[in-house]
mmCIF file with all atom_site columns, C-alpha atoms in Angstrom:
data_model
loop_
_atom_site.group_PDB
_atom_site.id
_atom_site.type_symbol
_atom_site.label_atom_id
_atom_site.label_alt_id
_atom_site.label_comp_id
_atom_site.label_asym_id
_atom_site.label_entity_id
_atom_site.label_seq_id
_atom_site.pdbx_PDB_ins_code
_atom_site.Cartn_x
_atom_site.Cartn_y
_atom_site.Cartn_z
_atom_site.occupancy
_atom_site.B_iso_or_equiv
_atom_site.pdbx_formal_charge
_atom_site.auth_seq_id
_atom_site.auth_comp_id
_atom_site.auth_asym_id
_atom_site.auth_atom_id
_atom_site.pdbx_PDB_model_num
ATOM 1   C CA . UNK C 1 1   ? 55.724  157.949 172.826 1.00 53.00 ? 909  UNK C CA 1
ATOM 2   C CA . UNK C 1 2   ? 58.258  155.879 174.146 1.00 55.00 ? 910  UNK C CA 1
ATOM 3   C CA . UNK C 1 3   ? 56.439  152.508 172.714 1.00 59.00 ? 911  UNK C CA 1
ATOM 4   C CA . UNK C 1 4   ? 56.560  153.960 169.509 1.00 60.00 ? 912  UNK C CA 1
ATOM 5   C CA . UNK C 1 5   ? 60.005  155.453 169.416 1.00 61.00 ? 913  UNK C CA 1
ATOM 6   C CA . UNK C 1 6   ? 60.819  151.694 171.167 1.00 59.00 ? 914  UNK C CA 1
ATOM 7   C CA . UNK C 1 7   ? 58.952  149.901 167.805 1.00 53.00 ? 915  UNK C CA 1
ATOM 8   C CA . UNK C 1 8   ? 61.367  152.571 165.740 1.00 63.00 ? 916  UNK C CA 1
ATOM 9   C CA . UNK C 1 9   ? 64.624  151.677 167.115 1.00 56.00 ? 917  UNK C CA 1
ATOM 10  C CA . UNK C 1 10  ? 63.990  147.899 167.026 1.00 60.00 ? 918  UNK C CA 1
ATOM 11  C CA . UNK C 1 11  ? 62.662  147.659 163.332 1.00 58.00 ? 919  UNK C CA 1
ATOM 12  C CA . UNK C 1 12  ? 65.739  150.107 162.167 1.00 57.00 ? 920  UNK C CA 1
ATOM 13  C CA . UNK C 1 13  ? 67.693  147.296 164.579 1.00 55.00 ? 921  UNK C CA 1
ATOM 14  C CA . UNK C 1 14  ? 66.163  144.418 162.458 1.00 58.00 ? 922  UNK C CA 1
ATOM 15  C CA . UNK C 1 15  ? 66.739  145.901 159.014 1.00 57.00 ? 923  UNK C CA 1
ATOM 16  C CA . UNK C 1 16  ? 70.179  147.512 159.994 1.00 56.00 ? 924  UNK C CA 1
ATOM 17  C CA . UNK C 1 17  ? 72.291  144.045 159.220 1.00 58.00 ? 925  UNK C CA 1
ATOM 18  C CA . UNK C 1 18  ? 70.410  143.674 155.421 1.00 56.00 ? 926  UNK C CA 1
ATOM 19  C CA . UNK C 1 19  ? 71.342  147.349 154.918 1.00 56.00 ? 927  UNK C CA 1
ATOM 20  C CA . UNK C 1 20  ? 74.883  147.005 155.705 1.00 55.00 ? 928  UNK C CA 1
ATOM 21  C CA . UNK C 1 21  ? 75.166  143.756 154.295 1.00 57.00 ? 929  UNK C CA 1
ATOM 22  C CA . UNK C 1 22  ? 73.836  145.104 151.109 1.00 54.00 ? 930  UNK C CA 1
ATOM 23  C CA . UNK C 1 23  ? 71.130  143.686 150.475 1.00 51.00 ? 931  UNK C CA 1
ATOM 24  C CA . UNK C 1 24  ? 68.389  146.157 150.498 1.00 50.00 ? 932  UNK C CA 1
ATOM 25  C CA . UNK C 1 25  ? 71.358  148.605 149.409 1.00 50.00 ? 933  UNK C CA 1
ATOM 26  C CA . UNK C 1 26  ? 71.380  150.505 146.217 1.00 53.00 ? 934  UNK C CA 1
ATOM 27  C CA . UNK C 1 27  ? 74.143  148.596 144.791 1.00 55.00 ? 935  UNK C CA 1
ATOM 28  C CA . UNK C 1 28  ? 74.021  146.331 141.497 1.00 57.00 ? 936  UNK C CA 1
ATOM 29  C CA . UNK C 1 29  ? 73.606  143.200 141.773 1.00 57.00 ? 937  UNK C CA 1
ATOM 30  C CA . UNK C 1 30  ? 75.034  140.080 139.904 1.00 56.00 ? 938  UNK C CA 1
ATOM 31  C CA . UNK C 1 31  ? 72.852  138.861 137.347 1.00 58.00 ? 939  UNK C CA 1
ATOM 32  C CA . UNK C 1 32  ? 71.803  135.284 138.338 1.00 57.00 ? 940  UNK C CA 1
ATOM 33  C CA . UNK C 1 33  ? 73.668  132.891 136.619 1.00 62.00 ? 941  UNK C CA 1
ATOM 34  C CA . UNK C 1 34  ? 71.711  130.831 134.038 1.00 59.00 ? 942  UNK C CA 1
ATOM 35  C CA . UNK C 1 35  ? 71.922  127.520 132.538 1.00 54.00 ? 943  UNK C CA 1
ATOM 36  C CA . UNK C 1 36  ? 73.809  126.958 129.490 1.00 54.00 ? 944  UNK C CA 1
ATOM 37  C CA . UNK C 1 37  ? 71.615  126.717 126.181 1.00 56.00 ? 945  UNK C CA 1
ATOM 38  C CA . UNK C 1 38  ? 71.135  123.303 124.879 1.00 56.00 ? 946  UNK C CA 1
ATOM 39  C CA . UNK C 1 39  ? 73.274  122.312 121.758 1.00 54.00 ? 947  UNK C CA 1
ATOM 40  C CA . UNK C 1 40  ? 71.109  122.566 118.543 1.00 54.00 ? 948  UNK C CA 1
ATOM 41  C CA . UNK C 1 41  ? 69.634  119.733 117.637 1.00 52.00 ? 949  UNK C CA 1
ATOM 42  C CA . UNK C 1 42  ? 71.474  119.979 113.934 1.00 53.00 ? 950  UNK C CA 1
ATOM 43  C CA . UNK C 1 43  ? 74.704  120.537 115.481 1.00 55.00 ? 951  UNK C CA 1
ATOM 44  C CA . UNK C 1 44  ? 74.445  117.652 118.204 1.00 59.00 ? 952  UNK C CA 1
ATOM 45  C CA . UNK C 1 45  ? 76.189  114.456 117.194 1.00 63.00 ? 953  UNK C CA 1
ATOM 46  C CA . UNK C 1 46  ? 74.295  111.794 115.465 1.00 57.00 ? 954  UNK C CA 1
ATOM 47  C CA . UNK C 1 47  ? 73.748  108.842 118.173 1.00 59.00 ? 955  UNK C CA 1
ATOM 48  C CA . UNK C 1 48  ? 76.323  105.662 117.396 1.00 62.00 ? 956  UNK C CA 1
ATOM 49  C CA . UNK C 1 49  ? 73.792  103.425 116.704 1.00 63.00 ? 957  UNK C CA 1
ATOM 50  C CA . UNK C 1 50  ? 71.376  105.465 114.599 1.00 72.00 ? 958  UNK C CA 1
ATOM 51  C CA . UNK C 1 51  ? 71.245  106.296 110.334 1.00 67.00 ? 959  UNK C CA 1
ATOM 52  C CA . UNK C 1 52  ? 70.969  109.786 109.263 1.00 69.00 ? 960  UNK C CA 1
ATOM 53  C CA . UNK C 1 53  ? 68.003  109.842 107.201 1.00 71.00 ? 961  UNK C CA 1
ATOM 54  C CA . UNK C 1 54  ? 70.142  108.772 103.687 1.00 70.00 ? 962  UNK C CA 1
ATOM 55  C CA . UNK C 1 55  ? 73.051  107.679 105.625 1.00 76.00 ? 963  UNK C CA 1
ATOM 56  C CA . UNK C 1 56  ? 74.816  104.337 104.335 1.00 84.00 ? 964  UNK C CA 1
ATOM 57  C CA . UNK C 1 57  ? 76.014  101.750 106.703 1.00 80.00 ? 965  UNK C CA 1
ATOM 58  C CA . UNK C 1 58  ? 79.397  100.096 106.450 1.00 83.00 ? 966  UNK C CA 1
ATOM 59  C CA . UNK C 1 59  ? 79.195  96.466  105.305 1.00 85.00 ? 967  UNK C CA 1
ATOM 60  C CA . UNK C 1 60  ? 81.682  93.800  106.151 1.00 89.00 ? 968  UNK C CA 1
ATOM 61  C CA . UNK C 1 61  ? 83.311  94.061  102.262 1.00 89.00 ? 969  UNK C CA 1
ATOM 62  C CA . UNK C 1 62  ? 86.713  95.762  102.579 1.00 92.00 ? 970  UNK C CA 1
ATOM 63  C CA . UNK C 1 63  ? 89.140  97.481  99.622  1.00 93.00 ? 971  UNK C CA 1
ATOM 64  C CA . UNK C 1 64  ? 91.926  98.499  100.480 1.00 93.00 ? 972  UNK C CA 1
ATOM 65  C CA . UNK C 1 65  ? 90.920  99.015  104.277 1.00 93.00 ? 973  UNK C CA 1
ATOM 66  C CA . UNK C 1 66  ? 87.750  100.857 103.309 1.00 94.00 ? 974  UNK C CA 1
ATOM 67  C CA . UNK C 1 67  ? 84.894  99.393  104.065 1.00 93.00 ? 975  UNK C CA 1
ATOM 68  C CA . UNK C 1 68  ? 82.057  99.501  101.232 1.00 94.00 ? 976  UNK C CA 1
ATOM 69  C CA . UNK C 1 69  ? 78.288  100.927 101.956 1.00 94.00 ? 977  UNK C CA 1
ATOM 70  C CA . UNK C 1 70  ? 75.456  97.936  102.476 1.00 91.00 ? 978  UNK C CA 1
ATOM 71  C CA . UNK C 1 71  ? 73.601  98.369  99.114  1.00 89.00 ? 979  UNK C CA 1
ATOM 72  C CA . UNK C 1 72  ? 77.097  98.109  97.040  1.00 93.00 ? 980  UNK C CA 1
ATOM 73  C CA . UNK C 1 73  ? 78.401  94.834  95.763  1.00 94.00 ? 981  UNK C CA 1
ATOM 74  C CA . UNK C 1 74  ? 82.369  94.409  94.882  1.00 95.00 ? 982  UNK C CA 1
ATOM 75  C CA . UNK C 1 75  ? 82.673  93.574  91.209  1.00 95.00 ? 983  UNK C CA 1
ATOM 76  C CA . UNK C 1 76  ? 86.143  93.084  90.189  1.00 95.00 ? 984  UNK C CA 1
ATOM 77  C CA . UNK C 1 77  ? 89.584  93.937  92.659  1.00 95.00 ? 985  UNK C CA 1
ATOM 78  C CA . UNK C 1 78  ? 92.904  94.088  90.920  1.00 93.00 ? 986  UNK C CA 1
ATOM 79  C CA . UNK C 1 79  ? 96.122  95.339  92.695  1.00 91.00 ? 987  UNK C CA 1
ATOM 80  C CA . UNK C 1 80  ? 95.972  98.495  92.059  1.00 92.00 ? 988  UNK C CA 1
ATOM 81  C CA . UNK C 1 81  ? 92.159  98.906  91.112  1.00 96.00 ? 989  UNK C CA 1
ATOM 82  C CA . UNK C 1 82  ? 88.488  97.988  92.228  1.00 97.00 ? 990  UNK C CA 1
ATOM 83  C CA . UNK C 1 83  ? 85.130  98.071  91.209  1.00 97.00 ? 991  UNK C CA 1
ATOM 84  C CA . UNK C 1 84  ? 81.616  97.986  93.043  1.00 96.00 ? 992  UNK C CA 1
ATOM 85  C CA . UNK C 1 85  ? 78.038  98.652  92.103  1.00 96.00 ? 993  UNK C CA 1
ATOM 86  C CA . UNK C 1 86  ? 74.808  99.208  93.793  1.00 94.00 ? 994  UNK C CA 1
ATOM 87  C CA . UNK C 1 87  ? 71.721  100.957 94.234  1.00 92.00 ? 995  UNK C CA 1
ATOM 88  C CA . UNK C 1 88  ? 72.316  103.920 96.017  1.00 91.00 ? 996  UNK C CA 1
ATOM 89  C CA . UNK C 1 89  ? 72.510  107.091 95.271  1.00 91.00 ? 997  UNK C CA 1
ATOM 90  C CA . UNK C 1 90  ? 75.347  108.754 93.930  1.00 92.00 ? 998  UNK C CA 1
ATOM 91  C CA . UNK C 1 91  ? 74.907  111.786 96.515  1.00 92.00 ? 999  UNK C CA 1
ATOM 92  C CA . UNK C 1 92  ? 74.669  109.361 99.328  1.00 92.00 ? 1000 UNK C CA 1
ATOM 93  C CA . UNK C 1 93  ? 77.748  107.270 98.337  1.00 93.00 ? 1001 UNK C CA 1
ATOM 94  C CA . UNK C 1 94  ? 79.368  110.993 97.647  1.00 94.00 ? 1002 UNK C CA 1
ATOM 95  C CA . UNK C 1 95  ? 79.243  111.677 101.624 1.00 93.00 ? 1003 UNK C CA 1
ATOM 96  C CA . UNK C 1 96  ? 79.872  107.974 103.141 1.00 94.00 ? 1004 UNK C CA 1
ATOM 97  C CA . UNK C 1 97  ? 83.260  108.378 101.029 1.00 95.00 ? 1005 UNK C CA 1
ATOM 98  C CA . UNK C 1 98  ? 83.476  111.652 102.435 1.00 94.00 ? 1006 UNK C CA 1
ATOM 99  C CA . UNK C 1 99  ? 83.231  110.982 105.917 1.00 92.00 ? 1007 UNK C CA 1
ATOM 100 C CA . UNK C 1 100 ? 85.585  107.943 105.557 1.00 93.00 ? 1008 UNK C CA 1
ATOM 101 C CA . UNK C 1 101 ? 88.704  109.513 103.361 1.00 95.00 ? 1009 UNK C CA 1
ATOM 102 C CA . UNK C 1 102 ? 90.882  112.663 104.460 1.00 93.00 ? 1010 UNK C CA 1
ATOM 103 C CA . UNK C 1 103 ? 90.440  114.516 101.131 1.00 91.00 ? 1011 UNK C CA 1
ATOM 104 C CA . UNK C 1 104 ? 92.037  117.796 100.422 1.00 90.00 ? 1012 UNK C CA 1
ATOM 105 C CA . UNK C 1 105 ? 89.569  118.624 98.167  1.00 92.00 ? 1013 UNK C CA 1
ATOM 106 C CA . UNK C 1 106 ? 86.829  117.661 96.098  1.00 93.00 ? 1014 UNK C CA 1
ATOM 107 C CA . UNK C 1 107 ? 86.128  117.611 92.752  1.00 93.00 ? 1015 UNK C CA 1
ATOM 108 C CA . UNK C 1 108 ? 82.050  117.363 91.556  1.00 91.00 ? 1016 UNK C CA 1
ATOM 109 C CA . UNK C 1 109 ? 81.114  117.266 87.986  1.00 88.00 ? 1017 UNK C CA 1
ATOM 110 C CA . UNK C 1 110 ? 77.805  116.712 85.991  1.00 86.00 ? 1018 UNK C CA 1
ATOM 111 C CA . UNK C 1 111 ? 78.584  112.815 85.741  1.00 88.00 ? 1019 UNK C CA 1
ATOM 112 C CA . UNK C 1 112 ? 80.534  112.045 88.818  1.00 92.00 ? 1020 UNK C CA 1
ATOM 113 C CA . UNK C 1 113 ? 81.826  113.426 91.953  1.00 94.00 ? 1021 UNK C CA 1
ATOM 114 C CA . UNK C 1 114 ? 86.198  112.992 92.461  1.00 96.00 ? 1022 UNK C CA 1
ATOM 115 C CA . UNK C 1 115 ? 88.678  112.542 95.306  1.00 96.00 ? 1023 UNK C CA 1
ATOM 116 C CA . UNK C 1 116 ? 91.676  112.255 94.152  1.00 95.00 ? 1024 UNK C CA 1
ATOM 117 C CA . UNK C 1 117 ? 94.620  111.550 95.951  1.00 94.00 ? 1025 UNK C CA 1
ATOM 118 C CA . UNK C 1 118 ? 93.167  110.255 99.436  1.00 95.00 ? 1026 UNK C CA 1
ATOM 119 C CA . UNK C 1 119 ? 93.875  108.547 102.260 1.00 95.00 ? 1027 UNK C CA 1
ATOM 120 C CA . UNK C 1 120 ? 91.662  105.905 103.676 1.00 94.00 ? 1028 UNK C CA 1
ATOM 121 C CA . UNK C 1 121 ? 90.671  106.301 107.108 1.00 92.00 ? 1029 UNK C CA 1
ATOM 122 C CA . UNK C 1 122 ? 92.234  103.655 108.959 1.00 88.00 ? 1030 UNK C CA 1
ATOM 123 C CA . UNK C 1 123 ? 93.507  102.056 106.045 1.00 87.00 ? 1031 UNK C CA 1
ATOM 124 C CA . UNK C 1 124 ? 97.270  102.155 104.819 1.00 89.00 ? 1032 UNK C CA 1
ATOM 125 C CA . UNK C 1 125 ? 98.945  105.226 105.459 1.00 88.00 ? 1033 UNK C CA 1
ATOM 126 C CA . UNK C 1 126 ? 101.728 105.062 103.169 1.00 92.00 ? 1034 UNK C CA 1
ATOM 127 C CA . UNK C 1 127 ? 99.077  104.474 99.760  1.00 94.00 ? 1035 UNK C CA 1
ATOM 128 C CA . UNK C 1 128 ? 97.289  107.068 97.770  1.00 95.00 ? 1036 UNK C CA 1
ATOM 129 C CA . UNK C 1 129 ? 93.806  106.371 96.584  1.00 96.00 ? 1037 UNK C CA 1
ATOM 130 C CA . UNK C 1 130 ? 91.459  108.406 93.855  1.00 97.00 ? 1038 UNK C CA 1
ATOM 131 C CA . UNK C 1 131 ? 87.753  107.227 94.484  1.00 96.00 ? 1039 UNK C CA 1
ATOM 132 C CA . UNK C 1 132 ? 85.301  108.199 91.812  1.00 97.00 ? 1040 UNK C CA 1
ATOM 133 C CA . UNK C 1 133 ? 81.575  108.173 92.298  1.00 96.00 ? 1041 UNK C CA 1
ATOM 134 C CA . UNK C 1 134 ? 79.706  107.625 89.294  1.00 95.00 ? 1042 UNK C CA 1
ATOM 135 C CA . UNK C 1 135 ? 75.668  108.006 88.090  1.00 92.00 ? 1043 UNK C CA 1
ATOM 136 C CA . UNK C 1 136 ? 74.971  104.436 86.350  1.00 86.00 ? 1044 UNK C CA 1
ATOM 137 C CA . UNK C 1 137 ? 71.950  103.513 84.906  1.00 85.00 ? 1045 UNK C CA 1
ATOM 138 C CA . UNK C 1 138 ? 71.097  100.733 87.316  1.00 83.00 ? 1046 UNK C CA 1
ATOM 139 C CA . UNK C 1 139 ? 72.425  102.900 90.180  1.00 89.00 ? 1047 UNK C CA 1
ATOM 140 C CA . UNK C 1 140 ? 75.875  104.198 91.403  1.00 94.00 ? 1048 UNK C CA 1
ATOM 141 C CA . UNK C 1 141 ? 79.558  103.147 90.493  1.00 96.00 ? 1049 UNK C CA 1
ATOM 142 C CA . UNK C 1 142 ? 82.162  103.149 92.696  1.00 96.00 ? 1050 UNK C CA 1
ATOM 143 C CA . UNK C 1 143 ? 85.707  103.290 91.097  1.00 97.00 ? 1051 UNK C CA 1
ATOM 144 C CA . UNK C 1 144 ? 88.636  103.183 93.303  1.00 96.00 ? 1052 UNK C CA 1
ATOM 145 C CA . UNK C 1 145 ? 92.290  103.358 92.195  1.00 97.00 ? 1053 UNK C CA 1
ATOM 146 C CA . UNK C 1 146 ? 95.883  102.628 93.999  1.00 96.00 ? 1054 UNK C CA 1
ATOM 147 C CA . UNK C 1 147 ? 97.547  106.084 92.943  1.00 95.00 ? 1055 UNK C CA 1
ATOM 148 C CA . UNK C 1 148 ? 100.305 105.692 94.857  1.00 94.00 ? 1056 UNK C CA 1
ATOM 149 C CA . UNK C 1 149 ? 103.561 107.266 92.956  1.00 90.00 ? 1057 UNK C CA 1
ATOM 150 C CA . UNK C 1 150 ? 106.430 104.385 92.785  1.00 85.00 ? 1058 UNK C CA 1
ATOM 151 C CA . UNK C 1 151 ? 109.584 104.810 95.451  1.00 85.00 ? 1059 UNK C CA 1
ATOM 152 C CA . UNK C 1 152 ? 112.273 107.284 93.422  1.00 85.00 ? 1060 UNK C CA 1
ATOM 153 C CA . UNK C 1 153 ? 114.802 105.368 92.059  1.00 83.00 ? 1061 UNK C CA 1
ATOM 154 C CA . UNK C 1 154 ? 118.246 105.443 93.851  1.00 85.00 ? 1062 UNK C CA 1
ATOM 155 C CA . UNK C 1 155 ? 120.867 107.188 92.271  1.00 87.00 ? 1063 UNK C CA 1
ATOM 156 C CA . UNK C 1 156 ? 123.735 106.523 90.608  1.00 88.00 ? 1064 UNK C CA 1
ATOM 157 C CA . UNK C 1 157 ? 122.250 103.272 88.625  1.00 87.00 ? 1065 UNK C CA 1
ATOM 158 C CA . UNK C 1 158 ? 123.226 102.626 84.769  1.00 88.00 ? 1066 UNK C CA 1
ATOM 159 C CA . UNK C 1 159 ? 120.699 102.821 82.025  1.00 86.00 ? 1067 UNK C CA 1
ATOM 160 C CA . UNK C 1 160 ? 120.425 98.966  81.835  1.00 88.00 ? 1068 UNK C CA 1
ATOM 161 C CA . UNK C 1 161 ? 120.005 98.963  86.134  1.00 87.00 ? 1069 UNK C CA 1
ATOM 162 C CA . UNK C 1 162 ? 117.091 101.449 85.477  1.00 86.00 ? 1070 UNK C CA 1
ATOM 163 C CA . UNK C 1 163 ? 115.355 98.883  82.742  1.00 86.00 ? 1071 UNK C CA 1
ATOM 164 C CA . UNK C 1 164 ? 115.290 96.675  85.263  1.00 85.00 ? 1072 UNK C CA 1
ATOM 165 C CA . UNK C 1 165 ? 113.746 98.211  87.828  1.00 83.00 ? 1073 UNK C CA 1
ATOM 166 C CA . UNK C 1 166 ? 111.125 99.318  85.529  1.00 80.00 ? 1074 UNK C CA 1
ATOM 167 C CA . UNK C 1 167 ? 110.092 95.410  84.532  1.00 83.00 ? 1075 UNK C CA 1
ATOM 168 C CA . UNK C 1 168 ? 111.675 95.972  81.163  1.00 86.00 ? 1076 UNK C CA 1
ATOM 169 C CA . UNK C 1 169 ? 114.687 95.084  79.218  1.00 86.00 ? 1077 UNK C CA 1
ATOM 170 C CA . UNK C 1 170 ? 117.307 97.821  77.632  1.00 83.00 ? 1078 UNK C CA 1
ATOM 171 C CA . UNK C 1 171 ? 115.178 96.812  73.810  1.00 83.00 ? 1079 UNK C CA 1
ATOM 172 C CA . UNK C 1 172 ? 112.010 97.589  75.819  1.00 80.00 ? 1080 UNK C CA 1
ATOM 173 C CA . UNK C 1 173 ? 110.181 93.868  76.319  1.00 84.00 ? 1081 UNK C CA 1
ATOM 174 C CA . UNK C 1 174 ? 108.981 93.096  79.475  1.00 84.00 ? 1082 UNK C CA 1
ATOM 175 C CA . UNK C 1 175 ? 111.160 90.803  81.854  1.00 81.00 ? 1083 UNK C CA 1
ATOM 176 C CA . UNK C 1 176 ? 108.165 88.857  83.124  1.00 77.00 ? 1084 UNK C CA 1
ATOM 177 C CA . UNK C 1 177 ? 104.855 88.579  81.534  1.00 71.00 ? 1085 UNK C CA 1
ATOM 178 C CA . UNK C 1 178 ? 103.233 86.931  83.770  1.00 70.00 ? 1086 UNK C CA 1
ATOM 179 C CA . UNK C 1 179 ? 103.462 90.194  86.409  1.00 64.00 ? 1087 UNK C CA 1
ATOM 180 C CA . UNK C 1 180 ? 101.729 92.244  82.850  1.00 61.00 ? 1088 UNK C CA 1
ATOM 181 C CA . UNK C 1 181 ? 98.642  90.149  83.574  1.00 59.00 ? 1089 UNK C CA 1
#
């Protein structure tokens, strides 16, 4: 008898500390913390030196700070204008000037897709662009325009003083042609 009451007193000895330490107790335990869930793969960003399927790449051809799409091919710059062409398509040359331009909004039509009044990423940040995409028949146009309104004029000038500042004279002929070209 006494071996066995001996056998209960030292297994009730040995299981005593996991009782009180809670253990084997009745209590809730914490659920066991798990891993975070890996970010989706749409959501996860695009490695730097990988194309989105229909992505365009950024060529070394620059208007106005932005940098045109490999594929298009500058066709005429003025100051306050430029044209390029190429064979892309217009949906695909709709999001590289998306992701390049802070846009407040967007305007898409039938024929072409608008931003007006933009600023280039990284380009001058005291001019105001419009960039329109357009469908051509031999691929996409790219029209971008310098829509930047002129400084106010200061006050207190005379009618003549305004003239001026406008390029003109008071009878309305311009002061210098060569600046109309």
């Amino acid at each position: 008898m006494r071996s066995q009451r001996s056998l209960i007193v030292s297994a009730a000895l040995l299981w005593l500390p996991l009782l009180v330490s809670g253990e084997l107790g009745c209590r809730e335990r914490p659920a066991p913390q798990q891993a975070a869930p890996a970010p989706a793969a749409s959501s996860a960003a695009p490695p730097l030196d990988r194309l989105a399927p229909g992505e365009l790449a950024p060529s070394s051809t620059e208007v106005f700070g932005f940098a045109l799409p490999r594929g298009m091919l500058l066709e005429n710059q003025m100051p306050d204008r430029a044209y390029a062409r190429g064979k892309v398509s217009p949906e695909e040359l709709a999001n590289y000037v998306r992701t390049r331009v802070a846009a407040s909004h967007v305007e898409l039509g039938a024929a072409s897709t608008l931003f007006p009044m933009v600023r280039i990423q990284g380009g001058p940040s005291d001019r105001v662009f419009s960039f329109e995409v357009l469908r051509d028949r031999n691929g996409t146009r790219l029209i971008i325009r310098d829509v930047t309104p002129p400084p106010p004029l200061p006050p207190g000038l005379t009618t003549e003083e305004r003239w001026r500042a406008a390029g003109m004279s008071p009878d309305g002929r311009p002061l210098d042609l060569k600046k109309l070209e």
